[in-house]
CSV table of N, CA and C and ligand atoms in Angstrom, one decimal:
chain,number,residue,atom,x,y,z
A,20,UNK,N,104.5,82.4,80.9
A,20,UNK,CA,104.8,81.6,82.0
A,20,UNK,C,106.2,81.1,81.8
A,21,UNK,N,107.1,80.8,82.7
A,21,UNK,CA,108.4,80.0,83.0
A,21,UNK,C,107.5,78.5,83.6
A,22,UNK,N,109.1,77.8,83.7
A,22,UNK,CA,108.6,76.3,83.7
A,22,UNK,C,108.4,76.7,85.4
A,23,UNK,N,108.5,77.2,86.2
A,23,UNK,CA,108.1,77.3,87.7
A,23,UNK,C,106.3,77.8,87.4
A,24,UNK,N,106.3,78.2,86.6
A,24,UNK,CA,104.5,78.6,86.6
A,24,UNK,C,104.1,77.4,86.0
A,25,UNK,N,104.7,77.1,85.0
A,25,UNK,CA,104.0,76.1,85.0
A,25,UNK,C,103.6,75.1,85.7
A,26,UNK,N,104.5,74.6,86.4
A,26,UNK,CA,104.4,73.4,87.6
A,26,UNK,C,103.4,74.7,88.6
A,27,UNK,N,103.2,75.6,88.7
A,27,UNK,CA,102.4,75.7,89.5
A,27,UNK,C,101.2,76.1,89.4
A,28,UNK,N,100.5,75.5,87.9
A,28,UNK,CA,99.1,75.8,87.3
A,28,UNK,C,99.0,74.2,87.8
A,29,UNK,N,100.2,73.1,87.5
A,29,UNK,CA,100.1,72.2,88.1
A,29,UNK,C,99.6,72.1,89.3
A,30,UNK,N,100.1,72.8,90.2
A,30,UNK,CA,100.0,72.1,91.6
A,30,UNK,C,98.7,72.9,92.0
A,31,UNK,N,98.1,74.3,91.2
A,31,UNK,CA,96.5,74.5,91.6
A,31,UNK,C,95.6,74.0,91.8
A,32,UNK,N,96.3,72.5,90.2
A,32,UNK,CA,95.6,71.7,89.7
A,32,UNK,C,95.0,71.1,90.7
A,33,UNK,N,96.1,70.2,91.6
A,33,UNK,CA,95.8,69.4,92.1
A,33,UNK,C,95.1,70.0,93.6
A,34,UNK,N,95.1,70.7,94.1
A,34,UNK,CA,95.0,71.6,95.1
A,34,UNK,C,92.7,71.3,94.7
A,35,UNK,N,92.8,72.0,93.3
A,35,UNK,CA,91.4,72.1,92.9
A,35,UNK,C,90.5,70.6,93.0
A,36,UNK,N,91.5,69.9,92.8
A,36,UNK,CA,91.2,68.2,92.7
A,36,UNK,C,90.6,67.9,93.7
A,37,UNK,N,91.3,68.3,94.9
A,37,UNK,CA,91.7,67.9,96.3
A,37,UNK,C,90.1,68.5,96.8
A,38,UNK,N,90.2,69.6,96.8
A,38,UNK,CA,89.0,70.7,97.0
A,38,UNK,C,87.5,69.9,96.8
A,39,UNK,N,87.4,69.9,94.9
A,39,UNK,CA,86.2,69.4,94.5
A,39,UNK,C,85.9,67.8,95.0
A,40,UNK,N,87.2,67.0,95.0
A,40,UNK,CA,87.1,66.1,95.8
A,40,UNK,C,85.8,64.9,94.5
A,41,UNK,N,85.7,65.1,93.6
A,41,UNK,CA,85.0,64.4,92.8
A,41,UNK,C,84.9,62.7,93.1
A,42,UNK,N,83.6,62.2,93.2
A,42,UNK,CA,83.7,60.9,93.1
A,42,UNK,C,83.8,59.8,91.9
A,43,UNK,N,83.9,60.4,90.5
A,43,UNK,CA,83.8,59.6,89.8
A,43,UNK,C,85.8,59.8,89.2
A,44,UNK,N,85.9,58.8,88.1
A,44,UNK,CA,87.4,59.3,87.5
A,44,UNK,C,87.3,60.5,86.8
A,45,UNK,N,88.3,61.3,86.5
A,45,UNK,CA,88.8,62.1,85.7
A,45,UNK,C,89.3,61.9,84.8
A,46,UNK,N,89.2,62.6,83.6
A,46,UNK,CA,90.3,62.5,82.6
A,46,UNK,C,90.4,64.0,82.3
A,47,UNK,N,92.1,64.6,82.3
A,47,UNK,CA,92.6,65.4,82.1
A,47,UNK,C,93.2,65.3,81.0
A,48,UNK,N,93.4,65.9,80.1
A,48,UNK,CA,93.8,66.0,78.8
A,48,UNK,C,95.2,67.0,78.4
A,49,UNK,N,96.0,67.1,78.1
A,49,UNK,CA,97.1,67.7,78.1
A,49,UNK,C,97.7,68.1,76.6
A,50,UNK,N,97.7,69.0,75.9
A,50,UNK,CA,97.8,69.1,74.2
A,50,UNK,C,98.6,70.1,74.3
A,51,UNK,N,99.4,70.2,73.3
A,51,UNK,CA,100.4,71.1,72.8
A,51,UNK,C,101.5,70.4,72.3
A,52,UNK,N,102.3,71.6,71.6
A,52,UNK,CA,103.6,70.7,70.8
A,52,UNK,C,105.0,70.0,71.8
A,53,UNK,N,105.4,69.8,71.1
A,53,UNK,CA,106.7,68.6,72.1
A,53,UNK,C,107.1,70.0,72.5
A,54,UNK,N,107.2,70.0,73.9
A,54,UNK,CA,108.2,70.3,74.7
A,54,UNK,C,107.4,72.1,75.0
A,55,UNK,N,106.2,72.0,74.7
A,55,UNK,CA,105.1,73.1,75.3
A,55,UNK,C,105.0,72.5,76.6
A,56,UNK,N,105.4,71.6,77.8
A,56,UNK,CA,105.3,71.8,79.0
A,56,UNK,C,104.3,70.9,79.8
A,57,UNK,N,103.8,69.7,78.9
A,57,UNK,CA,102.9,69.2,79.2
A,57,UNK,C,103.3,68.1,80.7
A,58,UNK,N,104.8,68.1,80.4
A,58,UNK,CA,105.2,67.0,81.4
A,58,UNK,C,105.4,67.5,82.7
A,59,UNK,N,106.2,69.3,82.4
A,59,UNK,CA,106.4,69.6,83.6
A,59,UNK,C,105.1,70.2,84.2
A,60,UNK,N,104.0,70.2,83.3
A,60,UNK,CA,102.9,70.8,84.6
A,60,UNK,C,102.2,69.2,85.1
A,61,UNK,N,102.3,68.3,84.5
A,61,UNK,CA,101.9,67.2,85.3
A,61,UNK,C,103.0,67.2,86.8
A,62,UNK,N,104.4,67.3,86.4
A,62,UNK,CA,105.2,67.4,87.9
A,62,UNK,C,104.8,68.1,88.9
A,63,UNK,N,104.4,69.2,88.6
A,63,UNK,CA,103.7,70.3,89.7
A,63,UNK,C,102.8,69.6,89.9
A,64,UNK,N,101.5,69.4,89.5
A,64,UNK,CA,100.4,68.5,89.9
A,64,UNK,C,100.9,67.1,90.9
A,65,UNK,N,101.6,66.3,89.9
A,65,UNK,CA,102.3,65.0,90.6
A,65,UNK,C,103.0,65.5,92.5
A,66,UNK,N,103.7,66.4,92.5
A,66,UNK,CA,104.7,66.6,93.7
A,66,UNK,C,103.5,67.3,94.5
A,67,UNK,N,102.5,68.0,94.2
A,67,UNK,CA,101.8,69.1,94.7
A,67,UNK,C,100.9,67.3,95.5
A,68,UNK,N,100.6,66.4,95.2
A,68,UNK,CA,99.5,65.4,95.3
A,68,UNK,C,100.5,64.3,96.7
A,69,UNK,N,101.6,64.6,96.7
A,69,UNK,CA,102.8,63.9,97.4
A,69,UNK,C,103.7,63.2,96.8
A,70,UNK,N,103.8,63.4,95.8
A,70,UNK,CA,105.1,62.5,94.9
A,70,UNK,C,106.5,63.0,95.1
A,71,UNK,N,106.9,62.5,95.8
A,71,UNK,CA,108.7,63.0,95.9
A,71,UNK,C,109.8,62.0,94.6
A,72,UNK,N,110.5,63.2,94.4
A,72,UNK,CA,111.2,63.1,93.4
A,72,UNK,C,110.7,63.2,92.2
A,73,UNK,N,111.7,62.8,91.1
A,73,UNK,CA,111.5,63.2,89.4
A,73,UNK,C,110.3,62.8,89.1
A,74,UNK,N,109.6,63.1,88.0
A,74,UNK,CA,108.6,62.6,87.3
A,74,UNK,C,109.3,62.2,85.9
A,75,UNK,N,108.9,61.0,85.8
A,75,UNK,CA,109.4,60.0,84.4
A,75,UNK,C,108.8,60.3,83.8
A,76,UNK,N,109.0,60.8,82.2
A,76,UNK,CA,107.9,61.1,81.1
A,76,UNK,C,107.8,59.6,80.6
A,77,UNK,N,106.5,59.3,80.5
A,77,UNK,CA,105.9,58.4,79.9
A,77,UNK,C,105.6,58.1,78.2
A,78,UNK,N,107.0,58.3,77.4
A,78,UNK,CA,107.0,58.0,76.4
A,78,UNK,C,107.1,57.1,75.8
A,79,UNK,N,107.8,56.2,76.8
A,79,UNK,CA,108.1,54.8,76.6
A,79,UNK,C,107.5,54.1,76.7
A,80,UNK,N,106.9,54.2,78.4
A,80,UNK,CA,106.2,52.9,78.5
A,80,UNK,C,104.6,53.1,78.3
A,81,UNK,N,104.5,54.4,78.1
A,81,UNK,CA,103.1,55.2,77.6
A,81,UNK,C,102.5,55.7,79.1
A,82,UNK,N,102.7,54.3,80.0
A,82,UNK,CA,102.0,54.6,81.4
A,82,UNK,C,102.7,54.4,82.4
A,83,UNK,N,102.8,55.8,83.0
A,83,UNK,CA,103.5,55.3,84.4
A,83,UNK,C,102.1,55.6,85.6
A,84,UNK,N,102.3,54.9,86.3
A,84,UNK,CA,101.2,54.6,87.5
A,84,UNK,C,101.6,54.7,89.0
A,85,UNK,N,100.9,55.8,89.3
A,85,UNK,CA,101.2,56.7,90.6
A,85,UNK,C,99.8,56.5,91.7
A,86,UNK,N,100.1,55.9,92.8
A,86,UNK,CA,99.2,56.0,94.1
A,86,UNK,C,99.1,57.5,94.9
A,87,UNK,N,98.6,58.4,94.9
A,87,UNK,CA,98.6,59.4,95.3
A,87,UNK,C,97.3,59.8,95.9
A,88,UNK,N,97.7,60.2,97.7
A,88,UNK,CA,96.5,61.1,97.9
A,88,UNK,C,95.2,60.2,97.9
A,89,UNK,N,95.7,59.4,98.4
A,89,UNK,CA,93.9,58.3,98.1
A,89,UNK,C,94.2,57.9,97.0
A,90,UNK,N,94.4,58.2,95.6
A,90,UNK,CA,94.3,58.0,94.3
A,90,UNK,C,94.5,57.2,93.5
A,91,UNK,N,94.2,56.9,92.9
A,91,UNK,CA,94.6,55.9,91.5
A,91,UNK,C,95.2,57.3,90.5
A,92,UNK,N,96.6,57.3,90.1
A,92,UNK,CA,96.7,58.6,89.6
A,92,UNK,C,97.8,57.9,88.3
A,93,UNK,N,97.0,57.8,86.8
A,93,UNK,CA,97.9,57.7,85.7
A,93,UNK,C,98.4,58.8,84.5
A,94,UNK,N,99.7,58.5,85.0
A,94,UNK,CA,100.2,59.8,83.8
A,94,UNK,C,100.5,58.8,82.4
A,95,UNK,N,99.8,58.8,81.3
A,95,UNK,CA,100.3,58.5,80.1
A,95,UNK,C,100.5,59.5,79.0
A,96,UNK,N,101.1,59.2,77.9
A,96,UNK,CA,101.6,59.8,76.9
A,96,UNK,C,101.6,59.2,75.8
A,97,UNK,N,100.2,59.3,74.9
A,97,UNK,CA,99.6,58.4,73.5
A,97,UNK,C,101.3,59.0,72.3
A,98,UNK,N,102.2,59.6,72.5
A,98,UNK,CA,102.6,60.5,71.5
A,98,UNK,C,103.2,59.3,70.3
A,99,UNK,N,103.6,58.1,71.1
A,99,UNK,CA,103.8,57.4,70.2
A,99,UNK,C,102.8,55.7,70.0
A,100,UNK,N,102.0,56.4,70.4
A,100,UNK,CA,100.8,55.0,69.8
A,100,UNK,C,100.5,55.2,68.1
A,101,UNK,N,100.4,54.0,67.5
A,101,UNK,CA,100.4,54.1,66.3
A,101,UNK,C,99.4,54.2,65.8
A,102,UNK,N,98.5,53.5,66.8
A,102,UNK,CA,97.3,53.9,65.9
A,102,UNK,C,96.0,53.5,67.1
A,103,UNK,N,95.1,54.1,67.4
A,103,UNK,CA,94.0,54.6,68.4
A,103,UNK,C,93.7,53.4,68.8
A,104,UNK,N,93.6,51.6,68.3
A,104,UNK,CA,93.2,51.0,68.6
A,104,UNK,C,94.3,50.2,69.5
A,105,UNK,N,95.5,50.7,69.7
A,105,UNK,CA,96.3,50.1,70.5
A,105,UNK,C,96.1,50.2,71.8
A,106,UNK,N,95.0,51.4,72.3
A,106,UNK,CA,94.4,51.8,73.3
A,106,UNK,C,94.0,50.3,74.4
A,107,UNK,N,93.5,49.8,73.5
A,107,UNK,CA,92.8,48.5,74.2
A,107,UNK,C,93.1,47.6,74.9
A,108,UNK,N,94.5,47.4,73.9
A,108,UNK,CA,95.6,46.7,74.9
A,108,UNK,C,96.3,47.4,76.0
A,109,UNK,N,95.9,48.8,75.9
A,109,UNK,CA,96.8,49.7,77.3
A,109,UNK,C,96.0,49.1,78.3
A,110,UNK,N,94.3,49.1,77.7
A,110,UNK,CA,93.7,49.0,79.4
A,110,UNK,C,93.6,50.2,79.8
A,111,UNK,N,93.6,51.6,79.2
A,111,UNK,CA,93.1,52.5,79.7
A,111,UNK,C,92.1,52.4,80.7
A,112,UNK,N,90.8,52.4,79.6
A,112,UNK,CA,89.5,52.3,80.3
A,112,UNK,C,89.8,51.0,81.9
A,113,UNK,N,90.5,50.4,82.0
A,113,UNK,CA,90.3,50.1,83.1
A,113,UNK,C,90.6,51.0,84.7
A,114,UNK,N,91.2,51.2,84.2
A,114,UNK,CA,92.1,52.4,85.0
A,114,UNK,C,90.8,53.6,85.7
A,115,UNK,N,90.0,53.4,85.1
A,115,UNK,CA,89.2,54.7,85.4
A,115,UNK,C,88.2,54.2,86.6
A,116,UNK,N,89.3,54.1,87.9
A,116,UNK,CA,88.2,53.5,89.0
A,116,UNK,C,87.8,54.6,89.7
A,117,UNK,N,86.8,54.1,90.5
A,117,UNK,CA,86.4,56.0,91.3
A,117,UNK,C,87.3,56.9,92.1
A,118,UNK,N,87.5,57.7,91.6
A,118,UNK,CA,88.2,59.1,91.8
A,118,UNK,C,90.1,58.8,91.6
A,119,UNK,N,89.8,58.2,90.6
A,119,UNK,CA,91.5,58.1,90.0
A,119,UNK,C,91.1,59.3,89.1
A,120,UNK,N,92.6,59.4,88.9
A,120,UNK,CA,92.6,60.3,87.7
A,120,UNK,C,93.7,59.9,86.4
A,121,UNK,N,93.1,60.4,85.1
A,121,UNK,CA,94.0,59.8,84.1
A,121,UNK,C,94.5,61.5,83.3
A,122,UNK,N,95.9,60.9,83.5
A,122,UNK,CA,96.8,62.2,82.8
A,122,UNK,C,97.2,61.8,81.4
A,123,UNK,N,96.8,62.5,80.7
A,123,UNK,CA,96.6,62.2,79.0
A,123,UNK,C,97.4,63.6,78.5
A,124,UNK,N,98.7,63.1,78.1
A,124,UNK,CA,99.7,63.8,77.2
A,124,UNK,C,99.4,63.1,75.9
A,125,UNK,N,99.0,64.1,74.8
A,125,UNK,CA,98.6,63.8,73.6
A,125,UNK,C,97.2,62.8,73.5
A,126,UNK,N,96.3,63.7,73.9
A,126,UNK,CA,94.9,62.9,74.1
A,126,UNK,C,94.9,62.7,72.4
A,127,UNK,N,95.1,63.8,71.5
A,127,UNK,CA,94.2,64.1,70.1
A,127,UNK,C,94.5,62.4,69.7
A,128,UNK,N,95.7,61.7,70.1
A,128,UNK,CA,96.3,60.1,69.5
A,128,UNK,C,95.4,59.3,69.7
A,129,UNK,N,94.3,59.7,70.9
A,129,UNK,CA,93.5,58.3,71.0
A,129,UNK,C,92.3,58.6,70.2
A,130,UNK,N,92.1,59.6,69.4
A,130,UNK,CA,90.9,59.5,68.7
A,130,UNK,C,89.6,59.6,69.0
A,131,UNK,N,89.1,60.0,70.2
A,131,UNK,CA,87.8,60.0,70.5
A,131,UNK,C,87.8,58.6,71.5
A,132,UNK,N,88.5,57.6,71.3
A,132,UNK,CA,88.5,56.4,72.4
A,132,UNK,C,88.0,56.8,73.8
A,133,UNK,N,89.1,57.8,74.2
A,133,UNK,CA,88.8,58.0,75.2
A,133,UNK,C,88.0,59.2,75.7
A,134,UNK,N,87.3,59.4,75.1
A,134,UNK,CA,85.9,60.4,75.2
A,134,UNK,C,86.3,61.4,75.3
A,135,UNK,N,85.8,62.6,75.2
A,135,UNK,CA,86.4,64.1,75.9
A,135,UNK,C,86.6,64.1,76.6
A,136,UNK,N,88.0,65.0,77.5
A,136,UNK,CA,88.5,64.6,78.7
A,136,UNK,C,87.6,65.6,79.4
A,137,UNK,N,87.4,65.2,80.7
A,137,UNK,CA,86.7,66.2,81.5
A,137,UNK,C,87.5,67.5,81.5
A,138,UNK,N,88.6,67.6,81.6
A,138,UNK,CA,89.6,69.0,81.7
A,138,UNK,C,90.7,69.0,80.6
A,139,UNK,N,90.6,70.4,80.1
A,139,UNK,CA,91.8,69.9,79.3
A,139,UNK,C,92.6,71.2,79.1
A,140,UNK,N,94.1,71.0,79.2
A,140,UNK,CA,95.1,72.0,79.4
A,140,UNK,C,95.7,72.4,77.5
A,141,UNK,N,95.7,73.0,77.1
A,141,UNK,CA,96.4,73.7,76.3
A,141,UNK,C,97.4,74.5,75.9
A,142,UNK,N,98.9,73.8,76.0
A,142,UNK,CA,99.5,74.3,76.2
A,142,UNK,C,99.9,75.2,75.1
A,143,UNK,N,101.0,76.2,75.2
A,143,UNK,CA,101.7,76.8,73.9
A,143,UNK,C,102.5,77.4,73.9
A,144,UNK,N,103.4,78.1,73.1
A,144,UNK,CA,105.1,78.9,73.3
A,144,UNK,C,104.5,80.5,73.1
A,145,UNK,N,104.7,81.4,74.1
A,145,UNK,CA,104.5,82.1,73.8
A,145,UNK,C,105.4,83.3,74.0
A,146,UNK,N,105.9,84.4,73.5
A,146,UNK,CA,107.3,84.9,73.7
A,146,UNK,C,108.7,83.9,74.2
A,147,UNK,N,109.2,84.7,75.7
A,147,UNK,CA,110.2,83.3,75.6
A,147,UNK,C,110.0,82.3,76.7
A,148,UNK,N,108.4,82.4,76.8
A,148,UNK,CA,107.7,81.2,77.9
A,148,UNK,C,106.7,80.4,76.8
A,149,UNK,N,105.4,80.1,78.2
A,149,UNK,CA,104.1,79.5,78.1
A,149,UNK,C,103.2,80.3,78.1
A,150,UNK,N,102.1,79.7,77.2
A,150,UNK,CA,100.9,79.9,77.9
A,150,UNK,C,100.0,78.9,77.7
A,151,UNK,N,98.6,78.9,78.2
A,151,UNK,CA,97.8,77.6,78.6
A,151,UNK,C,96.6,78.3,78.7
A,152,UNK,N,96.3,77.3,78.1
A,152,UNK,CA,94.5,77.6,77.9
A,152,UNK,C,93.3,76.5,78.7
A,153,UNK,N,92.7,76.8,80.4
A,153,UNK,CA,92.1,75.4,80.3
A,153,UNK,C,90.6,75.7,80.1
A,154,UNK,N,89.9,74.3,79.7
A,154,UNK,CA,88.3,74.1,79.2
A,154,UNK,C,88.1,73.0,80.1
A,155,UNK,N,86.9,72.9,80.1
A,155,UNK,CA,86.0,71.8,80.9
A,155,UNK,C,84.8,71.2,80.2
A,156,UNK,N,84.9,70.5,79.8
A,156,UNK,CA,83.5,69.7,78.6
A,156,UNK,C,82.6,68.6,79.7
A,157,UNK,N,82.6,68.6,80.8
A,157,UNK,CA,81.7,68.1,81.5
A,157,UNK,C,81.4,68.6,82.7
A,158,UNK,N,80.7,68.8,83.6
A,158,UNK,CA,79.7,68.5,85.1
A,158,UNK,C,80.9,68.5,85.9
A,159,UNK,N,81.3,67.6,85.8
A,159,UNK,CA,82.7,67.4,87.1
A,159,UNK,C,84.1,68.4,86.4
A,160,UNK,N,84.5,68.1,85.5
A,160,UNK,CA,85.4,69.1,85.0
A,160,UNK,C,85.3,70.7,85.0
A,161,UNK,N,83.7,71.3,85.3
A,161,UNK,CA,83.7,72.6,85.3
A,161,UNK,C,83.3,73.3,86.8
A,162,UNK,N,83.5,71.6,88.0
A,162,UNK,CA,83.2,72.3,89.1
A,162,UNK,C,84.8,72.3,89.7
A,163,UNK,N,85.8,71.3,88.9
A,163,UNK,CA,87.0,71.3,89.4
A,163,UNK,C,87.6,72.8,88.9
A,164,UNK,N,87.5,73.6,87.6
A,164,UNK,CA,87.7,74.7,86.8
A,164,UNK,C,87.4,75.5,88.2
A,165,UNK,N,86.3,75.3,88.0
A,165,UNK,CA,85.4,76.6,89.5
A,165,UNK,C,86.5,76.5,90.9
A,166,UNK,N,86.8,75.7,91.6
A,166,UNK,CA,87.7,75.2,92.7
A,166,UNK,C,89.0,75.5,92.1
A,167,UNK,N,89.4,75.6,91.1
A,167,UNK,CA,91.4,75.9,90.4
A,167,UNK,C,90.9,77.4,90.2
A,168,UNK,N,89.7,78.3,90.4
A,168,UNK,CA,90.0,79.4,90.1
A,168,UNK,C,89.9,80.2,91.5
A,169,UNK,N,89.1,79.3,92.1
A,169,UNK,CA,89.4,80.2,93.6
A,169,UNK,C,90.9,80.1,94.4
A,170,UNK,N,91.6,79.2,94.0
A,170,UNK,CA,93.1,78.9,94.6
A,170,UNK,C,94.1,80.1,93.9
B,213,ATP,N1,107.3,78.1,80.6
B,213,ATP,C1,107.7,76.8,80.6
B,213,ATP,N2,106.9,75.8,80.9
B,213,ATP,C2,107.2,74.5,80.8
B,213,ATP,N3,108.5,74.1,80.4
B,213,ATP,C3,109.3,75.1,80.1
B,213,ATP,C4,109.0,76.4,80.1
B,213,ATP,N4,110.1,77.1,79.7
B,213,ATP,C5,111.0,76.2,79.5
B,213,ATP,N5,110.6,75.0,79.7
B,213,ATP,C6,111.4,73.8,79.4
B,213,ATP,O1,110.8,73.2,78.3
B,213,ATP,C7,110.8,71.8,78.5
B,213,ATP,C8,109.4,71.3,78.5
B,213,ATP,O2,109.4,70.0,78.5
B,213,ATP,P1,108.1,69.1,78.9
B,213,ATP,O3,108.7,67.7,78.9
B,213,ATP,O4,107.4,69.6,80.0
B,213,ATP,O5,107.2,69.3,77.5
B,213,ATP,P2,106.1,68.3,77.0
B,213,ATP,O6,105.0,69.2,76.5
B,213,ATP,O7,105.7,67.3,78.0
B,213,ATP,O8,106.8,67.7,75.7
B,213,ATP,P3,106.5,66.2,75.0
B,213,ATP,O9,105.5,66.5,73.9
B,213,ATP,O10,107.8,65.9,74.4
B,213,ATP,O11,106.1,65.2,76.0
B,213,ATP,C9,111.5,71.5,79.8
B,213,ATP,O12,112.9,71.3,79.5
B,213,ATP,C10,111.3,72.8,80.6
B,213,ATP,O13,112.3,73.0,81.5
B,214,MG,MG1,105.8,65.2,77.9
């Protein structure tokens, strides 16, 4: 994949979101090494949901927080939490109201805190692109999979 496919596994993403229409929150999960793509397929997703303009990587402030589409929609980025229990003070778990969604760049940082993500992207370098691997570890995550494969 080029970074244009990627943003547009993104924007299936959201397309599939939209579709399954899930009542409870999501957690999407986003893994791979720095600079495997994890930010620009959130942008696809992000702009595909209505977000005009750039997408800020959330390195800094861990959480950037986006109204989208009906949504409660947070893109964070654990890459530099120091340690799993810093979580708490994020307030993640609050975040998880009905049918928000939480974007988790470098889930493996929170250590199980934040449970298995319902969906999770895998990214990786492969020749002189990407490639991505996605899974689904619950009920809502494998009906959103089912809806991102018919698009
Ligand atoms: N196939 C591709 N998919 C995604 N990005 C690509 C691809 N090919 C090149 N790129 C470039 O690689 C970079 C990927 O950066 P991105 O911020 O999306 O990675 P990341 O996985 O979020 O990294 P980090 O772990 O630092 O947050 C961008 O500059 C992008 O333009
Ligand atoms: Mg990133």
């Amino acid at each position: 994949m080029n970074a244009e496919e990627t943003r547009s596994v993104g924007a299936r993403l959201a397309a599939a979101l939209i579709e399954a229409d899930e009542p409870g929150p999501l957690v999407i999960g986003l893994s791979g090494d720095l600079g495997a793509g994890k930010t620009t397929l959130v942008g696809g997703l992000l702009a595909a949901l209505g977000h005009e303009g750039a997408v800020r990587s959330p390195t800094y402030t861990l959480i950037e927080p986006y109204h989208l589409a009906g949504r409660d929609v947070n893109h964070c980025d654990l890459y530099r939490l120091r340690h799993s229990s810093e979580l708490d003070d994020l307030g993640l778990r609050d975040l998880l109201t009905p049918r928000s969604l939480l974007l988790v760049e470098w889930p493996e940082r929170a250590e199980g805190r934040l449970g298995v993500p319902d969906l999770s992207f895998e990214l990786g370098y492969l020749d002189d692109g990407r490639c991505v691997d996605i899974s689904a570890a619950s009920e809502a995550g494998r009906r959103v999979l089912a809806a991102m494969a018919q698009t």
